[in-house]
Amino acid sequence: MMIRLENVSKTFVTKMGRVDALKNVSLELKKGEIFGVIGYSGAGKSTLIRCINLLERPTSGRVVWNGVDLSTLSPRQLRETRRKIGMIFQGFHLLKTATVYENMAIPLKLSGVPKEKIRERVEKYLAVVGLEDKRDDYPGQLSGGQKQRVAIARALAHEPEVLLCDEATSALDPETTDAILELLLKINEEFGITMLLITHEMNVIQKVCDRVAVMEKGQIVESGPVLQIFTSPAHETTRRFVNSLFQIALPRSLSRRDDSGRLVTLFVPSSVGETFWTQISRRFDVLPRLLSGGILHLKGQTLGRWVVHFTGEEEEVNKALLFLQDQGVRIEGVMLHAERNRQIS
Amino acid sequence: MQTFQMVGISLFFSVIIGLPMGVLLVMTRPGRIGSNPFLYQTLNLIINTIRSIPFIILLFFILPFTKWVVGTTIGVKGVIVPLVVYTAPYIARLMEQALFEVDRGVIEAYEAMGIRTRDIIWHVMIREARPSIVLGLTIATIGLIGATAMAGLVGGGGLGDLAYRFGHLRYEAEVMYVTVLLLILLVQGLQVLGNRLADRLKKDS
Ligand SMILES: Nc1ncnc2c1ncn2[C@@H]1O[C@H](COP(=O)(O)OP(=O)(O)OP(=O)(O)O)[C@@H](O)[C@H]1O
Ligand SMILES: [Mg+2]
């Protein structure tokens, strides 16, 4: 465990009044993991990530870094700690008047890294992000994705233990987003850098995170391993985020079939295996019909989510569902109410 | 020529005083790294007060101060003090504006990298603001040339003095025309130079 937030609260006092941006947030980052925080705009995500390196001082609570309470550090010690905590932003935040090389070299120089080392590190990490040929370009000549690569290289050049990413892909198109996420994964694996990733896009969480926390109105409303959160989201907001990934629009006419048989949603993690499908119809006297669904590729595992209509004797259907449950499939009933339907779609 | 001498020396001192004041203004602004509302308001008040006095009045108003600083109130020496008092606050404002435009995100990124504030001021804020700083200084220099002309009144010499003595007192119109022409060329040249330099420093796209 390298970073722990203990009951961190942050209240902004403005002319318009008080804003409780964070309310008693506790969180732990484990060494080597990629932890995601997702929430809608204004949930307090940026405030949270900025509290970790004390860009924002918590109103109350503690930020503990490798056992040390950051607020007890002297300005100099805090600067030294910050060098171990890299940060990248939605807006890249590069020097416009400096080349790619200078953008990486200047902060190193100002941090007191010896000259010979600066060159070596800049070249090493430019290669990691794949921009060796852009070293003499100015940021104005680069695309958004390339700028973010420079920002990542700049952060890596300090050889940090943690990388904080505040909406690092939010300004990028889907393809560039994927490329940057791949790069972050590679960095996590190759250098073992722990990451805290903030986003409002569930597919970012899906692709790279090990654990996730859902934030709303300054609080963490739910958190856990990604697969668990995706399979059994408990909080309303979490459900909405998870559902945003499944384009399951179930026409109302379909739900009417429910009068005979049962309409359910199945959450099928990859651990369940592929044969369950054929096994049901073989073992039980039921007729499952797949109406809609899809497979999500999480980091290192998959999660299927299927809307299925079972016809058959009530008893047989129940037995089949119990069997599925034993296999590790989570089952959620689909109700006919329009409200419930909207949640599913 | 005396005009260049006066402009050069007063510009030098004005920048020495004005640039740090500009930095201070941006840094102490509410919500900034060194937020200090009292210092910020005090600086603002001083700058606004001086800036509201026309140069010709300021020139006479601070005569005692000028005498105290350089020991004389006439000649090149005597005119530099009021020129600096007049120009420094103006430069402070221009620098404040230039520095204020620097993306706060970049400043924050450098804070997050554990860079000292004074290094951020120099290597981030001033560096990134260079194009606007150059443009600001061009404007300030042109204003300074105008003010220098009035310095002729206290025997400062230079173009203003020339125009006043020959053009006004002796009705030698040609001298006046030549002076005006020279001023136009000077200002034009300066502005072109300033714009070019700023463009060179800009680097975006
Ligand atoms: N410096 C500040 N002064 C006053 N209020 C602030 C400040 N920073 C953030 N807030 C308020 O705190 C709340 C949380 O803001 P925050 O930027 O952390 O949200 P966010 O989850 O990052 O949102 P977004 O997705 O839009 O970036 C908002 O209501 C915001 O207006
Ligand atoms: Mg934010």
Coordinates of C-alpha atoms and ligand atoms in Angstrom, one line a residue:
Chain A
M1 CA 0.0 0.0 0.0
M2 CA 1.5 3.3 -0.9
I3 CA -1.1 6.0 -0.7
R4 CA -3.9 6.1 1.7
L5 CA -6.6 8.8 2.1
E6 CA -8.2 8.9 5.5
N7 CA -11.5 10.7 5.8
V8 CA -10.4 13.5 3.5
S9 CA -12.8 16.4 3.2
K10 CA -12.5 19.5 1.2
T11 CA -14.7 22.5 1.4
F12 CA -14.3 25.5 -0.9
V13 CA -15.6 28.8 0.5
T14 CA -16.5 31.2 -2.4
K15 CA -18.6 34.3 -2.7
M16 CA -21.5 32.1 -3.8
G17 CA -21.2 30.0 -0.7
R18 CA -19.6 26.8 0.6
V19 CA -19.0 23.9 -1.7
D20 CA -18.3 20.5 -0.1
A21 CA -16.2 19.1 -2.9
L22 CA -15.1 16.0 -0.9
K23 CA -16.9 14.5 2.1
N24 CA -15.0 12.0 4.2
V25 CA -13.3 10.2 1.4
S26 CA -11.2 7.2 2.3
L27 CA -9.2 5.3 -0.3
E28 CA -6.1 3.1 -0.6
L29 CA -3.8 2.6 -3.6
K30 CA -2.0 -0.7 -3.6
K31 CA 1.5 -0.9 -5.1
G32 CA 1.4 -1.7 -8.8
E33 CA -2.4 -1.5 -9.3
I34 CA -4.4 0.7 -11.6
F35 CA -7.2 2.3 -9.6
G36 CA -10.0 4.1 -11.4
V37 CA -12.3 6.8 -10.0
I38 CA -15.4 7.5 -12.0
G39 CA -18.0 10.1 -11.5
Y40 CA -20.1 12.7 -13.3
S41 CA -18.9 16.3 -13.8
G42 CA -18.6 18.1 -10.5
A43 CA -18.5 14.9 -8.4
G44 CA -15.2 16.0 -6.9
K45 CA -12.8 13.8 -8.9
S46 CA -10.3 16.5 -9.7
T47 CA -10.3 17.8 -6.2
L48 CA -9.7 14.2 -5.0
I49 CA -6.7 13.7 -7.2
R50 CA -5.3 17.1 -6.4
C51 CA -5.5 16.4 -2.7
I52 CA -3.1 13.4 -3.2
N53 CA -0.1 15.6 -4.1
L54 CA -1.5 18.5 -2.0
L55 CA -2.1 20.8 -4.9
E56 CA -5.2 21.2 -2.9
R57 CA -5.0 21.1 0.9
P58 CA -7.7 18.9 2.5
T59 CA -9.9 20.8 5.0
S60 CA -9.7 17.7 7.2
G61 CA -8.4 14.2 7.0
R62 CA -5.0 12.8 6.2
V63 CA -3.1 11.9 3.0
V64 CA -0.6 9.2 3.9
W65 CA 2.3 8.4 1.5
N66 CA 4.3 5.4 2.3
G67 CA 3.4 5.8 6.0
V68 CA 4.1 9.6 6.1
D69 CA 1.3 12.2 6.6
L70 CA 2.0 14.6 3.7
S71 CA 0.7 17.6 5.7
T72 CA 3.6 17.2 8.2
L73 CA 6.3 17.6 5.5
S74 CA 8.3 20.8 5.1
P75 CA 8.0 22.6 1.8
R76 CA 11.2 21.0 0.6
Q77 CA 10.3 17.5 1.6
L78 CA 6.9 18.0 -0.1
R79 CA 8.6 19.0 -3.3
E80 CA 10.8 15.9 -3.1
T81 CA 7.7 13.7 -2.5
R82 CA 5.9 15.3 -5.4
R83 CA 8.7 14.3 -7.8
K84 CA 7.8 10.7 -7.0
I85 CA 4.2 11.3 -7.9
G86 CA 3.8 12.0 -11.6
M87 CA 0.7 13.7 -12.9
I88 CA -0.9 14.1 -16.3
F89 CA -3.9 16.2 -17.2
Q90 CA -6.7 16.5 -19.7
G91 CA -5.1 19.7 -21.0
F92 CA -1.6 18.3 -21.3
H93 CA -0.1 21.5 -19.8
L94 CA 3.1 21.7 -21.8
L95 CA 5.3 24.8 -22.3
K96 CA 4.2 26.2 -25.7
T97 CA 7.5 28.0 -26.2
A98 CA 9.6 24.9 -25.7
T99 CA 10.4 21.9 -27.8
V100 CA 9.4 18.4 -26.9
Y101 CA 13.0 17.8 -25.7
E102 CA 13.0 21.0 -23.6
N103 CA 9.6 20.3 -22.2
M104 CA 11.1 17.1 -20.7
A105 CA 14.5 18.5 -19.9
I106 CA 13.5 21.8 -18.1
P107 CA 11.7 20.2 -15.2
L108 CA 14.5 17.6 -14.8
K109 CA 17.0 20.4 -14.7
L110 CA 15.0 22.4 -12.2
S111 CA 14.7 19.2 -10.0
G112 CA 18.5 19.0 -9.9
V113 CA 19.0 16.0 -12.1
P114 CA 22.6 16.0 -13.4
K115 CA 23.2 17.1 -17.0
E116 CA 24.4 13.8 -18.4
K117 CA 21.4 12.0 -16.9
I118 CA 18.9 14.4 -18.3
R119 CA 19.8 13.6 -21.9
E120 CA 19.8 9.9 -21.2
R121 CA 16.4 10.0 -19.5
V122 CA 14.7 12.2 -22.1
E123 CA 15.8 9.9 -24.8
K124 CA 14.8 6.8 -22.9
Y125 CA 11.3 7.9 -22.2
L126 CA 10.7 9.6 -25.5
A127 CA 11.3 6.1 -27.0
V128 CA 8.9 4.6 -24.5
V129 CA 6.1 6.8 -25.7
G130 CA 7.3 6.5 -29.3
L131 CA 8.1 10.1 -30.1
E132 CA 11.8 10.0 -30.8
D133 CA 11.3 11.7 -34.1
K134 CA 9.4 14.6 -32.6
R135 CA 12.1 15.8 -30.1
D136 CA 12.6 19.2 -31.8
D137 CA 9.0 19.9 -32.5
Y138 CA 6.9 22.5 -30.6
P139 CA 3.7 21.4 -28.9
G140 CA 1.8 23.5 -31.4
Q141 CA 2.9 21.2 -34.1
L142 CA 1.7 18.0 -32.4
S143 CA -1.7 16.3 -32.3
G144 CA -3.6 15.9 -29.0
G145 CA -2.5 12.3 -28.6
Q146 CA 1.1 13.2 -29.2
K147 CA 0.9 16.0 -26.7
Q148 CA -0.4 13.6 -24.1
R149 CA 2.5 11.3 -24.9
V150 CA 4.9 14.1 -24.3
A151 CA 3.2 14.8 -21.0
I152 CA 3.4 11.2 -20.1
A153 CA 7.1 11.1 -21.0
R154 CA 7.7 14.2 -19.0
A155 CA 6.1 12.6 -16.0
L156 CA 8.0 9.3 -16.5
A157 CA 11.3 11.1 -16.8
H158 CA 11.2 11.8 -13.1
E159 CA 10.9 8.0 -12.6
P160 CA 7.9 8.3 -10.3
E161 CA 6.3 5.6 -8.2
V162 CA 2.8 6.7 -8.9
L163 CA 1.1 8.4 -11.9
L164 CA -2.0 10.4 -11.3
C165 CA -4.1 10.9 -14.4
D166 CA -6.9 13.5 -14.3
E167 CA -9.1 12.8 -17.3
A168 CA -6.0 12.1 -19.4
T169 CA -8.0 10.9 -22.4
S170 CA -11.1 13.1 -22.2
A171 CA -9.9 15.5 -24.8
L172 CA -9.0 12.7 -27.3
D173 CA -11.0 10.8 -29.9
P174 CA -11.8 7.2 -29.2
E175 CA -8.9 5.7 -31.2
T176 CA -6.3 8.0 -29.7
T177 CA -7.9 7.3 -26.3
D178 CA -7.3 3.6 -26.8
A179 CA -3.7 4.1 -27.9
I180 CA -3.0 6.2 -24.8
L181 CA -4.7 3.6 -22.5
E182 CA -2.6 0.9 -24.1
L183 CA 0.5 3.0 -23.4
L184 CA -0.6 3.5 -19.8
L185 CA -1.1 -0.3 -19.4
K186 CA 2.4 -0.9 -20.9
I187 CA 4.0 1.5 -18.5
N188 CA 2.2 -0.1 -15.6
E189 CA 3.4 -3.5 -16.5
E190 CA 6.9 -2.5 -17.6
F191 CA 7.8 -0.1 -14.8
G192 CA 5.4 -1.3 -12.2
I193 CA 4.1 2.3 -11.7
T194 CA 1.0 2.5 -9.6
M195 CA -1.8 4.6 -11.2
L196 CA -4.8 6.5 -10.1
L197 CA -7.0 7.3 -13.0
I198 CA -9.8 9.7 -13.0
T199 CA -12.5 9.6 -15.7
H200 CA -16.1 10.0 -16.5
E201 CA -16.0 7.3 -19.2
M202 CA -16.7 3.8 -18.2
N203 CA -14.8 2.3 -21.1
V204 CA -11.6 3.7 -19.6
I205 CA -12.3 1.9 -16.4
Q206 CA -13.2 -1.2 -18.3
K207 CA -10.0 -1.3 -20.3
V208 CA -7.3 -0.6 -17.8
C209 CA -8.4 -0.6 -14.2
D210 CA -8.0 -3.3 -11.5
R211 CA -10.2 -1.6 -9.0
V212 CA -12.7 1.2 -9.3
A213 CA -14.5 3.7 -7.0
V214 CA -17.6 5.5 -8.0
M215 CA -18.0 9.1 -6.9
E216 CA -21.0 11.2 -6.5
K217 CA -21.4 14.6 -4.8
G218 CA -18.1 14.4 -3.1
Q219 CA -18.4 10.9 -1.8
I220 CA -17.4 7.4 -2.8
V221 CA -20.6 5.6 -3.1
E222 CA -19.3 2.2 -4.2
S223 CA -15.9 0.6 -4.8
G224 CA -14.3 -2.7 -5.4
P225 CA -12.6 -4.9 -8.1
V226 CA -13.7 -3.9 -11.6
L227 CA -15.3 -7.3 -12.4
Q228 CA -17.4 -7.2 -9.2
I229 CA -18.6 -3.7 -9.8
F230 CA -19.5 -4.5 -13.4
T231 CA -21.2 -7.8 -12.5
S232 CA -23.2 -6.6 -9.5
P233 CA -23.4 -2.8 -9.3
A234 CA -25.2 -1.9 -6.1
H235 CA -25.6 1.9 -6.3
E236 CA -27.9 3.6 -8.8
T237 CA -25.1 5.7 -10.2
T238 CA -22.8 2.7 -10.7
R239 CA -25.6 0.9 -12.6
R240 CA -26.0 3.9 -14.9
F241 CA -22.3 3.8 -15.6
V242 CA -22.3 0.1 -16.2
N243 CA -25.4 0.3 -18.4
S244 CA -23.8 3.0 -20.5
L245 CA -21.5 0.3 -21.9
F246 CA -24.2 -2.1 -22.9
Q247 CA -26.3 -0.9 -25.8
I248 CA -29.2 -3.1 -24.9
A249 CA -32.3 -1.5 -26.1
L250 CA -35.1 -3.9 -25.4
P251 CA -38.2 -3.0 -27.4
R252 CA -41.4 -3.1 -25.3
S253 CA -42.9 -5.7 -27.6
L254 CA -40.2 -8.1 -26.5
S255 CA -40.9 -7.7 -22.8
R256 CA -44.5 -8.7 -23.4
R257 CA -43.3 -12.3 -24.0
D258 CA -42.9 -12.4 -20.3
D259 CA -46.5 -13.6 -19.7
S260 CA -45.3 -17.1 -20.7
G261 CA -41.8 -18.0 -19.4
R262 CA -39.3 -15.7 -17.7
L263 CA -37.2 -12.8 -18.9
V264 CA -33.9 -12.3 -17.2
T265 CA -30.5 -10.6 -17.5
L266 CA -27.5 -12.9 -17.0
F267 CA -24.1 -11.5 -16.0
V268 CA -21.5 -14.1 -17.1
P269 CA -17.9 -13.6 -16.1
S270 CA -15.2 -15.4 -18.1
S271 CA -14.6 -17.8 -15.2
V272 CA -18.0 -19.5 -15.9
G273 CA -16.7 -21.0 -19.1
E274 CA -18.4 -21.4 -22.4
T275 CA -20.4 -24.6 -22.1
F276 CA -23.1 -23.4 -19.7
W277 CA -25.2 -22.4 -22.6
T278 CA -25.5 -25.8 -24.1
Q279 CA -25.7 -27.5 -20.7
I280 CA -28.9 -25.7 -19.7
S281 CA -30.9 -26.9 -22.6
R282 CA -29.5 -30.4 -22.3
R283 CA -30.1 -30.8 -18.5
F284 CA -33.4 -29.0 -18.2
D285 CA -36.5 -28.9 -20.1
V286 CA -36.3 -25.2 -21.0
L287 CA -35.9 -23.2 -24.2
P288 CA -33.6 -20.3 -23.7
R289 CA -33.8 -17.5 -26.3
L290 CA -31.2 -14.9 -26.5
L291 CA -32.8 -11.5 -27.1
S292 CA -29.9 -9.1 -26.7
G293 CA -26.6 -8.6 -25.1
G294 CA -22.8 -8.4 -25.5
I295 CA -19.4 -9.2 -24.2
L296 CA -17.2 -6.7 -22.4
H297 CA -13.5 -7.1 -22.5
L298 CA -12.2 -6.1 -19.1
K299 CA -8.5 -6.1 -18.2
G300 CA -7.6 -9.7 -18.4
Q301 CA -11.1 -11.1 -18.3
T302 CA -14.5 -10.8 -20.0
L303 CA -18.0 -10.2 -18.8
G304 CA -21.0 -11.2 -20.9
R305 CA -24.3 -9.7 -20.3
W306 CA -27.3 -11.3 -21.9
V307 CA -31.0 -10.7 -21.9
V308 CA -32.5 -14.1 -22.1
H309 CA -36.1 -15.4 -22.4
F310 CA -36.7 -18.8 -20.9
T311 CA -39.8 -20.8 -21.8
G312 CA -40.8 -24.0 -20.1
E313 CA -42.4 -25.3 -16.9
E314 CA -41.9 -22.8 -14.1
E315 CA -40.2 -25.5 -12.0
E316 CA -37.7 -26.4 -14.8
V317 CA -36.9 -22.7 -15.4
N318 CA -36.2 -22.2 -11.7
K319 CA -33.9 -25.2 -11.7
A320 CA -32.1 -23.9 -14.7
L321 CA -31.6 -20.5 -13.1
L322 CA -30.4 -22.1 -9.9
F323 CA -27.9 -24.1 -11.9
L324 CA -26.6 -21.0 -13.6
Q325 CA -26.3 -19.2 -10.2
D326 CA -24.2 -22.1 -9.0
Q327 CA -21.9 -21.7 -12.0
G328 CA -21.2 -18.1 -11.0
V329 CA -23.7 -16.3 -13.2
R330 CA -25.5 -13.4 -11.6
I331 CA -29.2 -13.2 -12.5
E332 CA -31.3 -10.1 -12.5
G333 CA -35.0 -10.2 -13.3
V334 CA -36.3 -7.9 -16.0
M335 CA -39.5 -6.3 -15.0
L336 CA -42.1 -5.1 -17.3
H337 CA -42.3 -1.6 -15.9
A338 CA -41.1 1.1 -18.3
E339 CA -38.9 2.4 -15.6
R340 CA -37.1 -0.8 -15.1
N341 CA -36.7 -1.2 -18.8
R342 CA -35.0 2.1 -19.2
Q343 CA -32.5 1.0 -16.6
I344 CA -31.7 -2.0 -18.6
S345 CA -31.3 -0.3 -21.9
Chain B
M1 CA 21.4 61.2 -29.3
Q2 CA 20.0 62.2 -25.9
T3 CA 16.5 60.8 -26.6
F4 CA 18.0 57.3 -27.0
Q5 CA 20.0 57.7 -23.9
M6 CA 17.0 58.9 -21.8
V7 CA 14.7 56.2 -23.2
G8 CA 17.3 53.5 -22.8
I9 CA 18.3 54.3 -19.2
S10 CA 14.7 54.9 -18.0
L11 CA 13.5 51.7 -19.8
F12 CA 16.2 49.8 -18.0
F13 CA 15.2 51.0 -14.6
S14 CA 11.5 50.8 -15.3
V15 CA 11.8 47.1 -16.3
I16 CA 13.9 46.4 -13.2
I17 CA 11.1 47.8 -11.0
G18 CA 8.1 47.0 -13.2
L19 CA 8.7 43.4 -14.0
P20 CA 9.0 42.2 -10.4
M21 CA 5.9 44.3 -9.6
G22 CA 4.0 42.6 -12.4
V23 CA 5.1 39.2 -11.0
L24 CA 4.1 40.2 -7.5
L25 CA 0.7 41.4 -8.8
V26 CA 0.0 38.1 -10.5
M27 CA 1.3 36.0 -7.6
T28 CA -0.5 37.8 -4.9
R29 CA -3.8 37.8 -6.7
P30 CA -6.6 36.0 -4.8
G31 CA -6.6 32.3 -5.7
R32 CA -3.0 32.3 -6.9
I33 CA 0.0 30.5 -5.4
G34 CA 1.1 33.4 -3.1
S35 CA -2.4 34.8 -2.6
N36 CA -2.1 37.9 -0.4
P37 CA -5.1 40.2 -0.8
F38 CA -3.5 43.0 1.3
L39 CA -0.3 43.3 -0.7
Y40 CA -2.2 42.9 -3.9
Q41 CA -4.6 45.7 -3.1
T42 CA -1.8 48.0 -1.8
L43 CA 0.2 47.5 -5.0
N44 CA -2.9 48.1 -7.1
L45 CA -3.6 51.3 -5.2
I46 CA -0.1 52.6 -5.7
I47 CA 0.0 51.8 -9.4
N48 CA -3.4 53.3 -10.1
T49 CA -2.5 56.5 -8.2
I50 CA 0.7 57.1 -10.2
R51 CA -1.0 56.1 -13.4
S52 CA -3.7 58.6 -13.0
I53 CA -1.3 61.5 -13.0
P54 CA -0.3 62.9 -16.4
F55 CA 3.4 62.9 -17.0
I56 CA 3.7 66.7 -17.2
I57 CA 2.1 67.1 -13.8
L58 CA 4.1 64.2 -12.3
L59 CA 7.3 65.8 -13.6
F60 CA 6.8 68.9 -11.4
F61 CA 5.0 67.1 -8.6
I62 CA 7.9 64.8 -7.7
L63 CA 10.6 67.5 -8.1
P64 CA 11.7 67.2 -4.4
F65 CA 11.9 63.4 -4.8
T66 CA 14.0 63.7 -7.9
K67 CA 16.3 66.1 -6.2
W68 CA 16.7 63.7 -3.3
V69 CA 17.5 60.7 -5.5
V70 CA 19.9 62.2 -8.1
G71 CA 20.7 65.5 -6.5
T72 CA 19.5 67.6 -9.5
T73 CA 16.2 68.3 -11.2
I74 CA 17.5 69.3 -14.6
G75 CA 19.3 67.7 -17.4
V76 CA 19.3 64.0 -18.4
K77 CA 19.8 62.9 -14.8
G78 CA 17.0 65.0 -13.5
V79 CA 14.5 63.7 -16.1
I80 CA 15.2 60.0 -15.7
V81 CA 13.7 59.8 -12.2
P82 CA 10.2 61.1 -13.3
L83 CA 10.4 59.0 -16.4
V84 CA 11.0 55.9 -14.4
V85 CA 8.3 56.8 -11.8
Y86 CA 6.0 57.3 -14.7
T87 CA 6.9 54.2 -16.7
A88 CA 7.5 51.5 -14.1
P89 CA 3.9 51.2 -13.0
Y90 CA 2.8 51.1 -16.6
I91 CA 5.2 48.3 -17.2
A92 CA 4.0 46.6 -14.1
R93 CA 0.5 46.6 -15.5
L94 CA 1.6 45.3 -18.9
M95 CA 3.7 42.6 -17.3
E96 CA 0.8 41.6 -15.0
Q97 CA -1.4 41.2 -18.0
A98 CA 1.3 39.2 -19.9
L99 CA 1.9 36.9 -17.0
F100 CA -1.7 36.5 -16.2
E101 CA -2.3 35.0 -19.6
V102 CA 0.1 32.1 -18.9
D103 CA -1.9 28.9 -18.7
R104 CA -2.5 28.2 -15.0
G105 CA -2.5 24.5 -15.8
V106 CA 1.1 24.6 -16.8
I107 CA 2.1 26.4 -13.6
E108 CA 0.2 23.7 -11.7
A109 CA 1.9 20.9 -13.6
Y110 CA 5.2 22.3 -12.5
E111 CA 4.0 22.6 -9.0
A112 CA 3.0 19.0 -9.1
M113 CA 6.5 18.1 -10.3
G114 CA 8.0 19.6 -7.2
I115 CA 9.5 22.7 -8.8
R116 CA 10.3 25.7 -6.6
T117 CA 8.0 28.7 -7.0
R118 CA 10.9 31.0 -8.0
D119 CA 11.9 28.6 -10.7
I120 CA 8.3 28.5 -11.9
I121 CA 8.2 32.3 -12.1
W122 CA 11.3 32.4 -14.2
H123 CA 11.2 29.2 -16.3
V124 CA 7.5 28.9 -16.8
M125 CA 5.7 32.2 -16.3
I126 CA 8.2 34.6 -17.7
R127 CA 9.4 32.2 -20.3
E128 CA 5.9 31.5 -21.6
A129 CA 4.9 35.2 -21.5
R130 CA 7.9 36.3 -23.5
P131 CA 6.0 37.2 -26.6
S132 CA 3.5 39.3 -24.7
I133 CA 6.3 40.8 -22.6
V134 CA 8.1 41.9 -25.7
L135 CA 4.9 43.5 -27.1
G136 CA 4.2 45.1 -23.8
L137 CA 7.7 46.6 -23.6
T138 CA 7.3 47.9 -27.2
I139 CA 4.2 49.8 -26.2
A140 CA 6.0 51.0 -23.0
T141 CA 9.0 52.2 -25.0
I142 CA 6.8 54.1 -27.4
G143 CA 5.0 55.7 -24.5
L144 CA 8.4 56.5 -23.0
I145 CA 9.5 58.3 -26.2
G146 CA 6.5 60.5 -26.0
A147 CA 7.2 61.3 -22.4
T148 CA 10.8 62.0 -23.1
A149 CA 9.7 64.8 -25.5
M150 CA 8.2 66.6 -22.6
A151 CA 11.4 66.3 -20.7
G152 CA 12.7 69.0 -22.9
L153 CA 10.8 71.4 -20.5
V154 CA 13.2 70.7 -17.7
G155 CA 16.2 70.9 -20.0
G156 CA 16.5 67.2 -20.6
G157 CA 17.4 67.7 -24.2
G158 CA 16.5 65.3 -26.9
L159 CA 13.9 65.5 -29.7
G160 CA 11.3 67.3 -27.7
D161 CA 13.7 69.9 -26.6
L162 CA 14.7 70.4 -30.3
A163 CA 11.2 70.8 -31.5
Y164 CA 10.4 73.2 -28.6
R165 CA 13.3 75.4 -29.1
F166 CA 13.6 75.5 -32.8
G167 CA 10.0 74.8 -33.8
H168 CA 8.1 76.8 -31.2
L169 CA 10.4 79.5 -30.0
R170 CA 12.2 80.3 -33.3
Y171 CA 9.4 79.3 -35.7
E172 CA 11.8 77.2 -37.8
A173 CA 9.1 74.9 -39.2
E174 CA 11.6 72.5 -41.0
V175 CA 13.2 71.5 -37.7
M176 CA 9.7 70.7 -36.4
Y177 CA 8.9 68.6 -39.5
V178 CA 12.1 66.7 -39.3
T179 CA 11.6 66.0 -35.7
V180 CA 8.1 64.7 -36.3
L181 CA 9.3 62.6 -39.2
L182 CA 12.0 61.1 -37.1
L183 CA 9.6 60.3 -34.3
I184 CA 7.2 58.6 -36.7
L185 CA 10.0 56.5 -38.2
L186 CA 11.3 55.6 -34.7
V187 CA 7.9 54.5 -33.5
Q188 CA 7.2 52.5 -36.7
G189 CA 10.5 50.8 -36.6
L190 CA 10.1 49.9 -33.0
Q191 CA 6.7 48.4 -33.4
V192 CA 7.8 46.3 -36.4
L193 CA 10.8 45.1 -34.5
G194 CA 8.7 44.3 -31.4
N195 CA 6.1 42.4 -33.5
R196 CA 8.8 40.4 -35.3
L197 CA 10.5 39.4 -32.1
A198 CA 7.3 38.4 -30.4
D199 CA 6.4 36.2 -33.4
R200 CA 9.8 34.6 -33.3
L201 CA 9.3 33.8 -29.6
K202 CA 5.8 32.5 -30.0
K203 CA 6.5 29.1 -31.6
D204 CA 3.0 27.9 -31.7
S205 CA 2.0 26.2 -34.9
Ligands
LIG1 N1 -10.9 26.1 -6.5 C1 -12.2 26.0 -6.3 N2 -13.0 26.9 -5.7 C2 -14.3 26.7 -5.5 N3 -15.0 25.6 -5.9 C3 -14.3 24.6 -6.5 C4 -12.9 24.7 -6.7 N4 -12.5 23.6 -7.3 C5 -13.6 22.8 -7.4 N5 -14.7 23.4 -6.9 C6 -16.0 22.9 -6.8 O1 -15.9 21.6 -6.3 C7 -16.8 20.7 -6.9 C8 -16.0 19.5 -7.4 O2 -15.2 19.9 -8.5 P1 -14.2 19.0 -9.2 O3 -13.4 19.8 -10.2 O4 -13.4 18.2 -8.3 O5 -15.2 18.0 -10.0 P2 -14.8 16.9 -11.1 O6 -15.5 15.7 -10.6 O7 -13.4 16.9 -11.4 O8 -15.6 17.5 -12.4 P3 -15.2 17.5 -13.9 O9 -15.5 16.1 -14.5 O10 -16.1 18.5 -14.5 O11 -13.8 17.8 -14.0 C9 -17.5 21.4 -8.0 O12 -18.8 21.8 -7.5 C10 -16.6 22.6 -8.2 O13 -17.4 23.7 -8.6
MG2 MG -12.2 17.3 -13.2

